[in-house]
PDB file of C-alpha atoms in Angstrom:
ATOM      1  CA  MET A   1     135.310  25.140  25.595  1.00  0.00           C
ATOM      2  CA  LYS A   2     133.654  24.254  28.891  1.00  0.00           C
ATOM      3  CA  ILE A   3     133.604  26.775  31.733  1.00  0.00           C
ATOM      4  CA  LEU A   4     132.244  26.092  35.217  1.00  0.00           C
ATOM      5  CA  PHE A   5     130.871  29.054  37.224  1.00  0.00           C
ATOM      6  CA  ALA A   6     130.471  29.202  40.993  1.00  0.00           C
ATOM      7  CA  SER A   7     129.479  32.000  43.312  1.00  0.00           C
ATOM      8  CA  ASP A   8     129.027  32.756  46.968  1.00  0.00           C
ATOM      9  CA  ILE A   9     131.051  29.965  48.559  1.00  0.00           C
ATOM     10  CA  HIS A  10     131.195  32.074  51.752  1.00  0.00           C
ATOM     11  CA  GLY A  11     133.846  29.911  53.425  1.00  0.00           C
ATOM     12  CA  SER A  12     131.948  26.607  53.244  1.00  0.00           C
ATOM     13  CA  LEU A  13     134.384  23.713  52.967  1.00  0.00           C
ATOM     14  CA  PRO A  14     131.721  21.115  52.000  1.00  0.00           C
ATOM     15  CA  ALA A  15     130.474  23.427  49.205  1.00  0.00           C
ATOM     16  CA  THR A  16     134.062  23.940  48.048  1.00  0.00           C
ATOM     17  CA  GLU A  17     134.715  20.209  47.987  1.00  0.00           C
ATOM     18  CA  ALA A  18     131.502  19.645  46.030  1.00  0.00           C
ATOM     19  CA  ILE A  19     132.261  22.331  43.435  1.00  0.00           C
ATOM     20  CA  LEU A  20     135.839  21.104  43.001  1.00  0.00           C
ATOM     21  CA  THR A  21     134.492  17.597  42.389  1.00  0.00           C
ATOM     22  CA  ARG A  22     132.033  18.964  39.811  1.00  0.00           C
ATOM     23  CA  PHE A  23     134.890  20.920  38.203  1.00  0.00           C
ATOM     24  CA  SER A  24     137.139  17.856  38.025  1.00  0.00           C
ATOM     25  CA  ASP A  25     134.375  15.619  36.677  1.00  0.00           C
ATOM     26  CA  SER A  26     133.103  18.163  34.131  1.00  0.00           C
ATOM     27  CA  GLY A  27     136.193  18.462  31.969  1.00  0.00           C
ATOM     28  CA  ALA A  28     135.838  22.253  32.117  1.00  0.00           C
ATOM     29  CA  ARG A  29     138.943  24.263  31.266  1.00  0.00           C
ATOM     30  CA  TRP A  30     138.185  27.190  33.594  1.00  0.00           C
ATOM     31  CA  LEU A  31     136.632  27.559  37.018  1.00  0.00           C
ATOM     32  CA  VAL A  32     135.137  31.051  37.173  1.00  0.00           C
ATOM     33  CA  LEU A  33     134.437  32.290  40.698  1.00  0.00           C
ATOM     34  CA  VAL A  34     132.171  35.332  40.771  1.00  0.00           C
ATOM     35  CA  GLY A  35     132.888  36.488  44.298  1.00  0.00           C
ATOM     36  CA  ASP A  36     132.313  35.991  48.021  1.00  0.00           C
ATOM     37  CA  LEU A  37     134.757  33.150  48.442  1.00  0.00           C
ATOM     38  CA  LEU A  38     135.982  33.010  52.041  1.00  0.00           C
ATOM     39  CA  TYR A  39     133.945  35.218  54.366  1.00  0.00           C
ATOM     40  CA  HIS A  40     130.267  34.645  55.183  1.00  0.00           C
ATOM     41  CA  GLY A  41     129.404  38.348  55.526  1.00  0.00           C
ATOM     42  CA  PRO A  42     127.420  40.096  58.239  1.00  0.00           C
ATOM     43  CA  ARG A  43     124.016  39.438  56.641  1.00  0.00           C
ATOM     44  CA  ASN A  44     124.443  35.678  56.280  1.00  0.00           C
ATOM     45  CA  ALA A  45     124.403  32.920  58.854  1.00  0.00           C
ATOM     46  CA  LEU A  46     127.521  30.787  59.017  1.00  0.00           C
ATOM     47  CA  PRO A  47     127.319  28.226  56.227  1.00  0.00           C
ATOM     48  CA  ASP A  48     127.730  24.510  56.825  1.00  0.00           C
ATOM     49  CA  GLY A  49     131.374  23.596  57.404  1.00  0.00           C
ATOM     50  CA  TYR A  50     132.593  27.181  57.695  1.00  0.00           C
ATOM     51  CA  ASP A  51     136.388  27.045  57.371  1.00  0.00           C
ATOM     52  CA  PRO A  52     137.758  29.914  55.238  1.00  0.00           C
ATOM     53  CA  ALA A  53     141.426  28.908  55.599  1.00  0.00           C
ATOM     54  CA  ALA A  54     140.688  25.351  54.426  1.00  0.00           C
ATOM     55  CA  VAL A  55     138.595  26.715  51.538  1.00  0.00           C
ATOM     56  CA  ALA A  56     141.567  28.851  50.470  1.00  0.00           C
ATOM     57  CA  ARG A  57     143.902  25.848  50.606  1.00  0.00           C
ATOM     58  CA  ARG A  58     141.516  23.718  48.519  1.00  0.00           C
ATOM     59  CA  LEU A  59     140.948  26.436  45.913  1.00  0.00           C
ATOM     60  CA  ASN A  60     144.707  26.954  45.658  1.00  0.00           C
ATOM     61  CA  THR A  61     145.058  23.378  44.400  1.00  0.00           C
ATOM     62  CA  VAL A  62     143.454  24.507  41.117  1.00  0.00           C
ATOM     63  CA  ALA A  63     144.711  28.114  41.135  1.00  0.00           C
ATOM     64  CA  GLY A  64     145.981  27.905  37.547  1.00  0.00           C
ATOM     65  CA  SER A  65     142.467  27.146  36.311  1.00  0.00           C
ATOM     66  CA  ILE A  66     140.651  29.897  38.240  1.00  0.00           C
ATOM     67  CA  ILE A  67     139.386  33.218  36.947  1.00  0.00           C
ATOM     68  CA  ALA A  68     137.891  35.207  39.828  1.00  0.00           C
ATOM     69  CA  VAL A  69     136.310  38.535  40.665  1.00  0.00           C
ATOM     70  CA  ARG A  70     135.956  40.246  44.006  1.00  0.00           C
ATOM     71  CA  GLY A  71     132.670  40.060  45.861  1.00  0.00           C
ATOM     72  CA  ASN A  72     131.379  42.462  48.488  1.00  0.00           C
ATOM     73  CA  CYS A  73     132.559  40.062  51.231  1.00  0.00           C
ATOM     74  CA  ASP A  74     136.066  39.598  49.768  1.00  0.00           C
ATOM     75  CA  SER A  75     139.042  41.673  50.961  1.00  0.00           C
ATOM     76  CA  GLU A  76     142.753  42.227  50.582  1.00  0.00           C
ATOM     77  CA  VAL A  77     143.274  39.979  53.623  1.00  0.00           C
ATOM     78  CA  ASP A  78     141.572  37.154  51.725  1.00  0.00           C
ATOM     79  CA  GLN A  79     143.998  37.702  48.838  1.00  0.00           C
ATOM     80  CA  MET A  80     146.870  36.910  51.224  1.00  0.00           C
ATOM     81  CA  LEU A  81     145.561  33.319  51.499  1.00  0.00           C
ATOM     82  CA  LEU A  82     144.870  32.768  47.806  1.00  0.00           C
ATOM     83  CA  ASP A  83     147.299  31.906  45.004  1.00  0.00           C
ATOM     84  CA  PHE A  84     145.088  33.469  42.310  1.00  0.00           C
ATOM     85  CA  PRO A  85     143.954  37.095  41.983  1.00  0.00           C
ATOM     86  CA  ILE A  86     140.567  38.079  43.424  1.00  0.00           C
ATOM     87  CA  THR A  87     140.791  41.862  43.766  1.00  0.00           C
ATOM     88  CA  ALA A  88     139.369  42.869  40.360  1.00  0.00           C
ATOM     89  CA  SER A  89     135.752  43.962  40.534  1.00  0.00           C
ATOM     90  CA  TRP A  90     135.201  42.640  37.007  1.00  0.00           C
ATOM     91  CA  GLN A  91     136.827  40.507  34.311  1.00  0.00           C
ATOM     92  CA  GLN A  92     135.988  39.660  30.723  1.00  0.00           C
ATOM     93  CA  ILE A  93     136.268  36.468  28.719  1.00  0.00           C
ATOM     94  CA  LEU A  94     136.160  36.763  24.948  1.00  0.00           C
ATOM     95  CA  LEU A  95     134.698  33.855  23.015  1.00  0.00           C
ATOM     96  CA  GLY A  96     135.274  34.853  19.415  1.00  0.00           C
ATOM     97  CA  GLU A  97     133.061  37.898  18.909  1.00  0.00           C
ATOM     98  CA  GLN A  98     131.148  37.294  22.121  1.00  0.00           C
ATOM     99  CA  ARG A  99     132.018  38.815  25.487  1.00  0.00           C
ATOM    100  CA  LEU A 100     131.285  37.344  28.894  1.00  0.00           C
ATOM    101  CA  PHE A 101     131.351  40.169  31.448  1.00  0.00           C
ATOM    102  CA  LEU A 102     132.082  38.721  34.898  1.00  0.00           C
ATOM    103  CA  THR A 103     131.305  40.598  38.104  1.00  0.00           C
ATOM    104  CA  HIS A 104     129.952  39.796  41.534  1.00  0.00           C
ATOM    105  CA  GLY A 105     126.848  41.969  41.231  1.00  0.00           C
ATOM    106  CA  HIS A 106     127.196  44.507  44.029  1.00  0.00           C
ATOM    107  CA  LEU A 107     128.755  47.219  41.811  1.00  0.00           C
ATOM    108  CA  TYR A 108     127.553  46.299  38.338  1.00  0.00           C
ATOM    109  CA  ASN A 109     124.202  44.530  38.265  1.00  0.00           C
ATOM    110  CA  PRO A 110     121.156  44.229  35.988  1.00  0.00           C
ATOM    111  CA  ASP A 111     120.025  47.708  37.123  1.00  0.00           C
ATOM    112  CA  ASN A 112     123.515  49.221  36.676  1.00  0.00           C
ATOM    113  CA  LEU A 113     125.090  47.588  33.632  1.00  0.00           C
ATOM    114  CA  PRO A 114     128.501  48.301  32.162  1.00  0.00           C
ATOM    115  CA  PRO A 115     128.561  49.127  28.447  1.00  0.00           C
ATOM    116  CA  LEU A 116     127.518  45.884  26.743  1.00  0.00           C
ATOM    117  CA  GLU A 117     126.556  44.976  23.182  1.00  0.00           C
ATOM    118  CA  GLN A 118     123.787  42.711  21.974  1.00  0.00           C
ATOM    119  CA  GLY A 119     124.972  39.116  22.203  1.00  0.00           C
ATOM    120  CA  ASP A 120     127.153  39.768  25.269  1.00  0.00           C
ATOM    121  CA  ALA A 121     126.562  37.919  28.525  1.00  0.00           C
ATOM    122  CA  PHE A 122     126.436  39.562  31.955  1.00  0.00           C
ATOM    123  CA  ILE A 123     127.491  36.963  34.528  1.00  0.00           C
ATOM    124  CA  SER A 124     127.162  37.726  38.216  1.00  0.00           C
ATOM    125  CA  GLY A 125     126.423  36.243  41.625  1.00  0.00           C
ATOM    126  CA  HIS A 126     125.595  38.213  44.807  1.00  0.00           C
ATOM    127  CA  THR A 127     121.840  37.531  44.982  1.00  0.00           C
ATOM    128  CA  HIS A 128     122.248  33.765  45.569  1.00  0.00           C
ATOM    129  CA  ILE A 129     119.351  33.278  43.125  1.00  0.00           C
ATOM    130  CA  PRO A 130     119.871  31.466  39.802  1.00  0.00           C
ATOM    131  CA  VAL A 131     119.098  33.345  36.578  1.00  0.00           C
ATOM    132  CA  ALA A 132     119.426  32.357  32.904  1.00  0.00           C
ATOM    133  CA  GLU A 133     117.548  34.750  30.620  1.00  0.00           C
ATOM    134  CA  LYS A 134     117.954  37.148  27.727  1.00  0.00           C
ATOM    135  CA  ARG A 135     116.709  40.733  27.783  1.00  0.00           C
ATOM    136  CA  GLU A 136     117.172  43.213  24.953  1.00  0.00           C
ATOM    137  CA  GLY A 137     119.778  40.980  23.335  1.00  0.00           C
ATOM    138  CA  ILE A 138     121.934  40.591  26.470  1.00  0.00           C
ATOM    139  CA  VAL A 139     122.185  37.311  28.364  1.00  0.00           C
ATOM    140  CA  PHE A 140     121.870  37.568  32.149  1.00  0.00           C
ATOM    141  CA  PHE A 141     123.301  34.637  34.065  1.00  0.00           C
ATOM    142  CA  ASN A 142     123.679  33.986  37.781  1.00  0.00           C
ATOM    143  CA  PRO A 143     124.766  30.508  38.901  1.00  0.00           C
ATOM    144  CA  GLY A 144     123.122  30.946  42.332  1.00  0.00           C
ATOM    145  CA  SER A 145     125.059  30.057  45.474  1.00  0.00           C
ATOM    146  CA  VAL A 146     126.935  26.866  46.243  1.00  0.00           C
ATOM    147  CA  SER A 147     126.627  27.389  50.022  1.00  0.00           C
ATOM    148  CA  ILE A 148     123.777  29.719  51.028  1.00  0.00           C
ATOM    149  CA  PRO A 149     121.059  29.444  48.364  1.00  0.00           C
ATOM    150  CA  LYS A 150     118.119  31.824  48.629  1.00  0.00           C
ATOM    151  CA  GLY A 151     114.644  32.123  47.155  1.00  0.00           C
ATOM    152  CA  GLY A 152     113.808  28.480  47.788  1.00  0.00           C
ATOM    153  CA  PHE A 153     116.456  27.247  45.346  1.00  0.00           C
ATOM    154  CA  ALA A 154     118.921  24.437  45.958  1.00  0.00           C
ATOM    155  CA  ALA A 155     122.668  25.072  46.107  1.00  0.00           C
ATOM    156  CA  SER A 156     123.737  25.524  42.495  1.00  0.00           C
ATOM    157  CA  TYR A 157     126.505  26.306  40.035  1.00  0.00           C
ATOM    158  CA  GLY A 158     126.747  27.161  36.341  1.00  0.00           C
ATOM    159  CA  MET A 159     128.203  25.515  33.265  1.00  0.00           C
ATOM    160  CA  LEU A 160     128.940  26.796  29.778  1.00  0.00           C
ATOM    161  CA  ASP A 161     129.089  23.911  27.332  1.00  0.00           C
ATOM    162  CA  GLU A 162     128.711  24.119  23.551  1.00  0.00           C
ATOM    163  CA  GLY A 163     127.106  27.564  23.646  1.00  0.00           C
ATOM    164  CA  VAL A 164     124.586  26.750  26.385  1.00  0.00           C
ATOM    165  CA  LEU A 165     124.740  28.312  29.846  1.00  0.00           C
ATOM    166  CA  SER A 166     122.995  26.158  32.422  1.00  0.00           C
ATOM    167  CA  VAL A 167     122.373  26.437  36.138  1.00  0.00           C
ATOM    168  CA  ARG A 168     122.677  23.042  37.818  1.00  0.00           C
ATOM    169  CA  THR A 169     122.005  21.796  41.318  1.00  0.00           C
ATOM    170  CA  LEU A 170     125.169  21.066  43.231  1.00  0.00           C
ATOM    171  CA  LYS A 171     123.747  17.918  44.824  1.00  0.00           C
ATOM    172  CA  ASP A 172     122.612  15.932  41.783  1.00  0.00           C
ATOM    173  CA  ASP A 173     123.525  18.054  38.721  1.00  0.00           C
ATOM    174  CA  THR A 174     119.894  18.641  37.705  1.00  0.00           C
ATOM    175  CA  VAL A 175     119.510  21.507  35.203  1.00  0.00           C
ATOM    176  CA  ILE A 176     117.215  24.137  36.727  1.00  0.00           C
ATOM    177  CA  ALA A 177     117.660  26.905  34.114  1.00  0.00           C
ATOM    178  CA  GLN A 178     119.463  27.278  30.821  1.00  0.00           C
ATOM    179  CA  ILE A 179     119.915  29.600  27.889  1.00  0.00           C
ATOM    180  CA  CYS A 180     121.678  29.358  24.550  1.00  0.00           C
ATOM    181  CA  ILE A 181     124.282  32.095  24.129  1.00  0.00           C
ATOM    182  CA  SER A 182     125.585  31.138  20.694  1.00  0.00           C
ATOM    183  CA  PRO A 183     124.987  33.882  18.160  1.00  0.00           C
TER     184      PRO A 183
END
């Protein structure tokens, strides 16, 4: 099963259009959004093409394929515009015996983990910096940001395909980090 991961859209319509194109072209079954969908937040500059209402409308076109968690910039008001739930601070996807723990990263993060087992994957956003690594048997994955990348990285998203999690550039789909999560 293919899963596409995106984080930190922050109300950017061009980033939303780009990630929806990637989602459509990828053949992924699920679009997992790990927070900060509509609002840019007080610490970030306005992203290119800032239009939260239009972003909500575009995301709603694939609402049945979205699994989302709440980011620190998401609110109950945002939920009023969206046709899919975003108010959970975490979700889990079970792939056989393997668990993908999904969260934005402002509550649970690599320094404050939920109870996880070896072989599980901790998937978050929040930092806007891509990560694909394994520490003490747990996979840590952050797809970066589709709209406001930080740390010198390009705008990016994540893909799970055949047991490999990869971070890819939004512009040209170049793999910039990857890790095998198959047991």
